[in-house]
Amino acid sequence: MSDLPRPEKLFASIDYTPPKADWMDVPTVIKPGRYCYAANPDSVNYVGLPNAHKWNPLDEDWGLPENWQEIIFNGLRERLHKFRSFKIFMDICVRCGACADKCHFFIGSGDPKNMPVLRAELLRSVYRGEFTTFGKILGRFAGGRKLTASVLKEWWYYFFQCSECRRCSVFCPYGIDTAEVTIIGRELLNLLGLNIDWIATPVANCYRTGNHLGIQPHAFFDMIDFFCDDIEDITGIRPEPNFNQKGADILFVTPSGDVFADPGTYTCMGYLMLFEYLKREYGLSVTWSTYASEGGNFGFFTSHETMKRLNSKMYMEADRLGVKWILGGECGHMWRVIHQYMDTLNGPDFQSSRMETPVNPITGTVFKNAASTKMVHIAEFTADLIKHGKLNLNKKRNANVHLTWHDSCNPARGMGLLDEPRYVAKSVVEKFTEMPEGTIREQTFCCGGGAGLNAGENDELRMMGGLPRANAVKYVHEKYGVNMLGCVCAIDRAVLPNSMAYWVPEVSVCGLHELVANALVFPGEKERETDLRGEDLPGEDE
Amino acid sequence: MKALYSLFLVFALAAIALVGAGALGMEKAFGLYIPFLAVAVFVVGFCVRVVGWGKSAVPFCIPTTCGQQESLPWIKQSTIENPSTTGGVVMRMLFEVLLFRSLFRNTKVDLHEGTKVTYGSSKWLWLGALAFHYSFLTIVLRHMRFFTEPVPGLIAGIESLDALLQIGAPTLYLTDLVFVVAVTYLFLRRVVVPQVRYISLVQDYFPLFLILAIAFTGIFMRYFAKVDIISVKQLAMGLVTFSWNVPEGIGVLFYIHMFLVSVLLAYFPLSKLMHMGGVFLSPTRNMNCASRKFRHVNPWKFENVHYHTYEEYEDEFREKMVDKDLPVDKPLAEGAE
């Protein structure tokens, strides 16, 4: 944080005027604060990914294998055939520029290579220069270039400055999704062992222990147990969650970020309280799993294959425990994977025959929209409970909260989860104000740390990327007095507090179920004096 | 610089036709062979490209959702922006292809005093693109009167509608005007907006100049240096009925026009102009958004994927699990053997 300039200074440095020279002639300089450290070879090795080696992005020599160009070309050729999205997006961009000012990293940095069109063009130019007849003959005249070591470094630098939030895709007349391009770009870099450590190590951890922090089962149990202590202190009710419980009706999987860091931990306490309430009132049987203790899938930022390997644990565990369906916690890319990849990747191999189309056992609602994956989002689940009047809620306990809603980009643009969390939020808080149009729903802004970019060393990049989101929050804070930013993503809960502290220090960040748990009235609970954060509850007369 | 290259290229092409069909008298080549070849390249090339895309797999269901999903019965779904039925997907594509829905959303970012960013609606690109494509379409349809005998009522209808204002003689086509304005706007935008200039390549300027040159030669022929329209129709009819003949004295301007059109047709499949075909195949727009409801099948298989099974996991951590009373599949003694 020490090297980070003050917000006003950082803001003043934003300049949208591109350099005079052609972009192919502007060399890429890797700037500290805007890149993440290289992947630890041990982590790369652990999951058997190719070319694990020690290297430093600031060094001239990246320790590439002799035939690195051949590896990239073969990888590229293979992927052009395997992904129509990629091939089409390489071919049909007309460079209209509609996406240019839609990326949060461009808005916050002014770096023209952060314009989605140009970020994709970094790869497209090589595709044209090395793969198309036109480009091979005419070269630069056709917008083509050769794959050199400096081009490869440029790829690495800018593909890891894309949080794959898909906002640009919303505005593209052909739906070109730069995330698809950088996903493939990162896959290619992974063939050379060039990932970042904030992705590679979580991947290895997830693979070994089930969660990205490498929490072993006993420690996972202890952490949740610790939350139960806190809940007991605050409410007088002690939740007794099940772990690895065979015969439970529902398996609950949430991102492990919720178990580890504030304010995600309060959201985690929220889940625990909700399940305890439903168990006591309606006999709901839910189990947690230490084996499948991560919903977030860092494999998504490595390769499709790694994503499949990490994702498989959810279905394997559901099968082993014999649950009817899976409930998923508040997480961003976890839900993109669940919604768009999971069933295709692992459905037929691992989905247990005992699993059924999810039915809310309390309300009888059939989640037809999850008939095939057998996986329901907790916002859908809770919204259904509230609609049926199954929860005793006291909004007044959140009277000190003036909430605005951050649509986490993956659920918003990868599944369309927009109104369910709003319904839940409005049921548990008294004051709710939307941020301006153009910054919410499908046009929502990334927190700045998605797709594995939430490392400490790229602070400047994250603050730049966080500007558009923070700016909209600042607007509603100053105009309406909003003091809380709600979201359904664990990365948001990790990144946004820093970003708010930097740009809008008066606003805090919370998950949805923290607010639910604050408002939830247990039969026989003691009179609460504080909320889950240990802060005084607003007086009833206020 | 890139714009100048492109402009020069278009002038050079016009000069080729001027010399070829004019001074060298190669009317047959420029009137029949080249256009025929160009159409062949266009048709074959277009098909090759589309089939090429079609051969690539669509392994995952990855639509960009731009509205509320199908969810609980009391939550209103955005059936077009987040379609869960084929009908919805068709509607989404129609909005995209016919009305440029995504471009309509366009905004422009601005920085202000302090640390303030604002986003204003910006519909000029949408309007320009819409005007360009629709006037282009109308002009192409109007030209069908050269290739049909008798001229179908629909084409005659379009033509009379286009000449509605009845300005001048021959009457001014409104689309000619709109077309030139729109192309000029699209070009100026590339030159004037710094970011757009930065991303523009030779191949972005070239088709604009080429199209503009086609428009100018066409307009010039119709309104000013009039060519023998009866002969043009004879030539065109000859082309489509394969009874090739070149009437005398059409005028070299026509051959320039025809040659530039031929270049455009042949260039089309090689270039970004293929977005015309590609837009229909874009997986982020043309797929059903109900991927939790219906399983999407990946046509290719993952190879050599190793999974970390629960058994392996329990073997590593059994002792620690038993210690916390976490259920295990194998008791400690058995696992420790």
mmCIF file of C-alpha atoms in Angstrom, chain A residues 320-514:
data_model
loop_
_atom_site.group_PDB
_atom_site.id
_atom_site.type_symbol
_atom_site.label_atom_id
_atom_site.label_comp_id
_atom_site.label_asym_id
_atom_site.label_seq_id
_atom_site.Cartn_x
_atom_site.Cartn_y
_atom_site.Cartn_z
ATOM 1 C CA ARG A 320 -20.686 -39.721 -1.742
ATOM 2 C CA LEU A 321 -22.914 -38.078 0.846
ATOM 3 C CA GLY A 322 -26.081 -38.979 -1.020
ATOM 4 C CA VAL A 323 -27.656 -35.536 -0.887
ATOM 5 C CA LYS A 324 -30.637 -34.549 -3.032
ATOM 6 C CA TRP A 325 -29.177 -31.308 -4.334
ATOM 7 C CA ILE A 326 -26.505 -28.683 -3.728
ATOM 8 C CA LEU A 327 -26.936 -25.190 -2.364
ATOM 9 C CA GLY A 328 -24.295 -22.649 -3.353
ATOM 10 C CA GLY A 329 -23.133 -19.677 -1.327
ATOM 11 C CA GLU A 330 -22.429 -16.128 -2.390
ATOM 12 C CA CYS A 331 -19.617 -16.182 -4.896
ATOM 13 C CA GLY A 332 -18.818 -14.675 -8.252
ATOM 14 C CA HIS A 333 -16.868 -16.852 -10.626
ATOM 15 C CA MET A 334 -17.988 -19.946 -8.709
ATOM 16 C CA TRP A 335 -21.436 -19.196 -10.078
ATOM 17 C CA ARG A 336 -20.214 -18.474 -13.561
ATOM 18 C CA VAL A 337 -18.644 -21.924 -13.504
ATOM 19 C CA ILE A 338 -21.735 -23.546 -12.001
ATOM 20 C CA HIS A 339 -24.097 -21.841 -14.395
ATOM 21 C CA GLN A 340 -22.176 -22.153 -17.640
ATOM 22 C CA TYR A 341 -19.658 -24.968 -17.242
ATOM 23 C CA MET A 342 -20.358 -27.374 -14.396
ATOM 24 C CA ASP A 343 -23.043 -29.567 -15.896
ATOM 25 C CA THR A 344 -21.177 -29.808 -19.183
ATOM 26 C CA LEU A 345 -17.857 -30.538 -17.476
ATOM 27 C CA ASN A 346 -18.835 -32.992 -14.801
ATOM 28 C CA GLY A 347 -22.566 -33.585 -14.926
ATOM 29 C CA PRO A 348 -22.714 -36.993 -16.549
ATOM 30 C CA ASP A 349 -19.573 -38.365 -14.901
ATOM 31 C CA PHE A 350 -20.184 -37.421 -11.326
ATOM 32 C CA GLN A 351 -23.742 -36.286 -10.815
ATOM 33 C CA SER A 352 -25.304 -38.814 -8.525
ATOM 34 C CA SER A 353 -28.373 -40.659 -9.700
ATOM 35 C CA ARG A 354 -29.888 -39.955 -6.305
ATOM 36 C CA MET A 355 -29.858 -36.242 -6.937
ATOM 37 C CA GLU A 356 -33.198 -34.689 -7.798
ATOM 38 C CA THR A 357 -34.474 -31.488 -9.290
ATOM 39 C CA PRO A 358 -34.019 -29.128 -6.356
ATOM 40 C CA VAL A 359 -37.105 -28.565 -4.235
ATOM 41 C CA ASN A 360 -37.174 -26.218 -1.304
ATOM 42 C CA PRO A 361 -38.341 -28.683 1.397
ATOM 43 C CA ILE A 362 -39.832 -25.839 3.427
ATOM 44 C CA THR A 363 -41.889 -24.044 0.790
ATOM 45 C CA GLY A 364 -42.259 -26.816 -1.768
ATOM 46 C CA THR A 365 -40.955 -24.549 -4.516
ATOM 47 C CA VAL A 366 -39.418 -26.500 -7.359
ATOM 48 C CA PHE A 367 -36.301 -24.816 -8.760
ATOM 49 C CA LYS A 368 -37.025 -25.734 -12.360
ATOM 50 C CA ASN A 369 -34.296 -23.404 -13.549
ATOM 51 C CA ALA A 370 -31.744 -25.704 -11.857
ATOM 52 C CA ALA A 371 -33.284 -28.963 -13.027
ATOM 53 C CA SER A 372 -30.128 -30.236 -14.640
ATOM 54 C CA THR A 373 -27.255 -28.931 -12.493
ATOM 55 C CA LYS A 374 -29.165 -29.622 -9.251
ATOM 56 C CA MET A 375 -27.588 -26.551 -7.811
ATOM 57 C CA VAL A 376 -29.423 -23.547 -6.354
ATOM 58 C CA HIS A 377 -28.034 -20.118 -5.459
ATOM 59 C CA ILE A 378 -28.600 -19.162 -1.848
ATOM 60 C CA ALA A 379 -30.131 -15.832 -2.936
ATOM 61 C CA GLU A 380 -32.786 -17.782 -4.871
ATOM 62 C CA PHE A 381 -33.317 -20.040 -1.869
ATOM 63 C CA THR A 382 -33.641 -17.247 0.682
ATOM 64 C CA ALA A 383 -35.808 -15.089 -1.587
ATOM 65 C CA ASP A 384 -38.202 -18.028 -1.877
ATOM 66 C CA LEU A 385 -38.282 -18.469 1.917
ATOM 67 C CA ILE A 386 -38.994 -14.796 2.499
ATOM 68 C CA LYS A 387 -41.682 -14.678 -0.169
ATOM 69 C CA HIS A 388 -43.434 -17.557 1.577
ATOM 70 C CA GLY A 389 -43.126 -15.856 4.945
ATOM 71 C CA LYS A 390 -40.933 -18.561 6.418
ATOM 72 C CA LEU A 391 -38.460 -16.257 8.119
ATOM 73 C CA ASN A 392 -39.168 -14.005 11.061
ATOM 74 C CA LEU A 393 -37.318 -10.840 10.142
ATOM 75 C CA ASN A 394 -36.842 -7.586 11.983
ATOM 76 C CA LYS A 395 -35.597 -4.937 9.582
ATOM 77 C CA LYS A 396 -35.080 -2.452 12.387
ATOM 78 C CA ARG A 397 -31.919 -4.238 13.448
ATOM 79 C CA ASN A 398 -30.380 -3.065 10.156
ATOM 80 C CA ALA A 399 -31.719 0.479 10.619
ATOM 81 C CA ASN A 400 -28.158 1.833 10.718
ATOM 82 C CA VAL A 401 -27.522 0.375 7.300
ATOM 83 C CA HIS A 402 -28.254 2.423 4.208
ATOM 84 C CA LEU A 403 -27.599 -0.160 1.535
ATOM 85 C CA THR A 404 -26.749 0.032 -2.129
ATOM 86 C CA TRP A 405 -26.341 -3.051 -4.275
ATOM 87 C CA HIS A 406 -23.273 -4.107 -6.209
ATOM 88 C CA ASP A 407 -24.204 -6.666 -8.845
ATOM 89 C CA SER A 408 -21.232 -8.978 -8.780
ATOM 90 C CA CYS A 409 -20.194 -9.311 -12.404
ATOM 91 C CA ASN A 410 -20.164 -13.062 -12.844
ATOM 92 C CA PRO A 411 -23.647 -13.712 -11.408
ATOM 93 C CA ALA A 412 -24.954 -10.621 -13.213
ATOM 94 C CA ARG A 413 -23.484 -11.278 -16.662
ATOM 95 C CA GLY A 414 -23.059 -15.019 -16.453
ATOM 96 C CA MET A 415 -26.446 -16.038 -15.078
ATOM 97 C CA GLY A 416 -28.680 -12.984 -14.654
ATOM 98 C CA LEU A 417 -29.046 -13.075 -10.887
ATOM 99 C CA LEU A 418 -30.290 -9.530 -10.433
ATOM 100 C CA ASP A 419 -33.641 -9.342 -8.677
ATOM 101 C CA GLU A 420 -33.358 -12.218 -6.185
ATOM 102 C CA PRO A 421 -30.657 -10.566 -4.051
ATOM 103 C CA ARG A 422 -32.444 -7.232 -4.306
ATOM 104 C CA TYR A 423 -35.646 -8.808 -3.044
ATOM 105 C CA VAL A 424 -33.816 -10.358 -0.098
ATOM 106 C CA ALA A 425 -31.924 -7.152 0.647
ATOM 107 C CA LYS A 426 -35.035 -5.009 0.592
ATOM 108 C CA SER A 427 -36.731 -7.477 2.934
ATOM 109 C CA VAL A 428 -34.061 -7.072 5.585
ATOM 110 C CA VAL A 429 -32.998 -3.421 5.420
ATOM 111 C CA GLU A 430 -35.084 -0.277 5.675
ATOM 112 C CA LYS A 431 -33.003 1.990 3.497
ATOM 113 C CA PHE A 432 -32.014 0.863 0.018
ATOM 114 C CA THR A 433 -30.804 3.092 -2.819
ATOM 115 C CA GLU A 434 -29.702 2.002 -6.266
ATOM 116 C CA MET A 435 -26.541 3.334 -7.834
ATOM 117 C CA PRO A 436 -26.994 5.182 -11.161
ATOM 118 C CA GLU A 437 -28.113 3.360 -14.260
ATOM 119 C CA GLY A 438 -25.178 2.287 -16.383
ATOM 120 C CA THR A 439 -23.268 1.078 -13.327
ATOM 121 C CA ILE A 440 -25.634 -1.657 -12.118
ATOM 122 C CA ARG A 441 -27.318 -4.844 -13.308
ATOM 123 C CA GLU A 442 -25.766 -6.110 -16.571
ATOM 124 C CA GLN A 443 -23.694 -2.932 -16.817
ATOM 125 C CA THR A 444 -22.201 -3.442 -13.380
ATOM 126 C CA PHE A 445 -18.497 -2.786 -12.786
ATOM 127 C CA CYS A 446 -15.990 -5.311 -11.570
ATOM 128 C CA CYS A 447 -14.452 -4.761 -8.136
ATOM 129 C CA GLY A 448 -11.051 -4.704 -9.822
ATOM 130 C CA GLY A 449 -9.708 -7.951 -8.402
ATOM 131 C CA GLY A 450 -11.681 -10.642 -10.203
ATOM 132 C CA ALA A 451 -10.216 -13.544 -12.180
ATOM 133 C CA GLY A 452 -7.372 -14.086 -9.734
ATOM 134 C CA LEU A 453 -6.086 -10.517 -9.602
ATOM 135 C CA ASN A 454 -6.719 -9.927 -5.907
ATOM 136 C CA ALA A 455 -3.080 -10.014 -4.892
ATOM 137 C CA GLY A 456 -1.335 -7.491 -2.651
ATOM 138 C CA GLU A 457 1.419 -6.540 -5.045
ATOM 139 C CA ASN A 458 -0.863 -5.194 -7.778
ATOM 140 C CA ASP A 459 -2.490 -2.616 -5.509
ATOM 141 C CA GLU A 460 -2.300 0.221 -7.985
ATOM 142 C CA LEU A 461 -3.995 -1.823 -10.676
ATOM 143 C CA ARG A 462 -6.787 -2.868 -8.313
ATOM 144 C CA MET A 463 -7.421 0.673 -7.147
ATOM 145 C CA MET A 464 -7.544 1.860 -10.755
ATOM 146 C CA GLY A 465 -9.847 -0.979 -11.684
ATOM 147 C CA GLY A 466 -11.974 -0.310 -8.625
ATOM 148 C CA LEU A 467 -12.512 3.331 -9.517
ATOM 149 C CA PRO A 468 -15.695 2.972 -11.597
ATOM 150 C CA ARG A 469 -17.430 0.907 -8.931
ATOM 151 C CA ALA A 470 -16.234 3.151 -6.111
ATOM 152 C CA ASN A 471 -17.177 6.250 -8.041
ATOM 153 C CA ALA A 472 -20.804 5.150 -8.342
ATOM 154 C CA VAL A 473 -20.850 4.265 -4.648
ATOM 155 C CA LYS A 474 -19.415 7.668 -3.846
ATOM 156 C CA TYR A 475 -22.236 9.276 -5.787
ATOM 157 C CA VAL A 476 -24.971 7.584 -3.749
ATOM 158 C CA HIS A 477 -22.994 8.052 -0.560
ATOM 159 C CA GLU A 478 -22.742 11.792 -1.038
ATOM 160 C CA LYS A 479 -26.221 12.272 -2.419
ATOM 161 C CA TYR A 480 -28.266 9.878 -0.284
ATOM 162 C CA GLY A 481 -26.039 8.906 2.609
ATOM 163 C CA VAL A 482 -25.468 5.311 1.574
ATOM 164 C CA ASN A 483 -23.037 3.667 3.995
ATOM 165 C CA MET A 484 -23.047 0.013 2.996
ATOM 166 C CA LEU A 485 -22.269 -1.772 -0.235
ATOM 167 C CA GLY A 486 -23.854 -5.220 -0.500
ATOM 168 C CA CYS A 487 -22.716 -7.938 -2.889
ATOM 169 C CA VAL A 488 -22.876 -11.681 -3.566
ATOM 170 C CA CYS A 489 -19.231 -12.430 -4.288
ATOM 171 C CA ALA A 490 -16.362 -13.439 -2.024
ATOM 172 C CA ILE A 491 -13.778 -11.679 -4.177
ATOM 173 C CA ASP A 492 -15.892 -8.533 -3.914
ATOM 174 C CA ARG A 493 -15.850 -8.886 -0.154
ATOM 175 C CA ALA A 494 -12.072 -9.204 -0.283
ATOM 176 C CA VAL A 495 -11.374 -6.406 -2.778
ATOM 177 C CA LEU A 496 -14.092 -3.808 -2.263
ATOM 178 C CA PRO A 497 -13.240 -2.973 1.377
ATOM 179 C CA ASN A 498 -9.757 -1.845 0.226
ATOM 180 C CA SER A 499 -11.177 -0.048 -2.743
ATOM 181 C CA MET A 500 -13.788 1.695 -0.580
ATOM 182 C CA ALA A 501 -11.159 2.609 2.041
ATOM 183 C CA TYR A 502 -9.210 4.225 -0.765
ATOM 184 C CA TRP A 503 -11.926 6.012 -2.735
ATOM 185 C CA VAL A 504 -14.940 6.275 -0.367
ATOM 186 C CA PRO A 505 -13.751 5.606 3.185
ATOM 187 C CA GLU A 506 -17.188 6.127 4.739
ATOM 188 C CA VAL A 507 -18.733 3.072 3.072
ATOM 189 C CA SER A 508 -18.402 -0.532 4.297
ATOM 190 C CA VAL A 509 -18.932 -3.766 2.439
ATOM 191 C CA CYS A 510 -21.124 -6.727 3.335
ATOM 192 C CA GLY A 511 -22.559 -9.898 1.914
ATOM 193 C CA LEU A 512 -26.274 -10.533 1.604
ATOM 194 C CA HIS A 513 -26.627 -13.125 4.363
ATOM 195 C CA GLU A 514 -24.905 -10.983 6.940
#
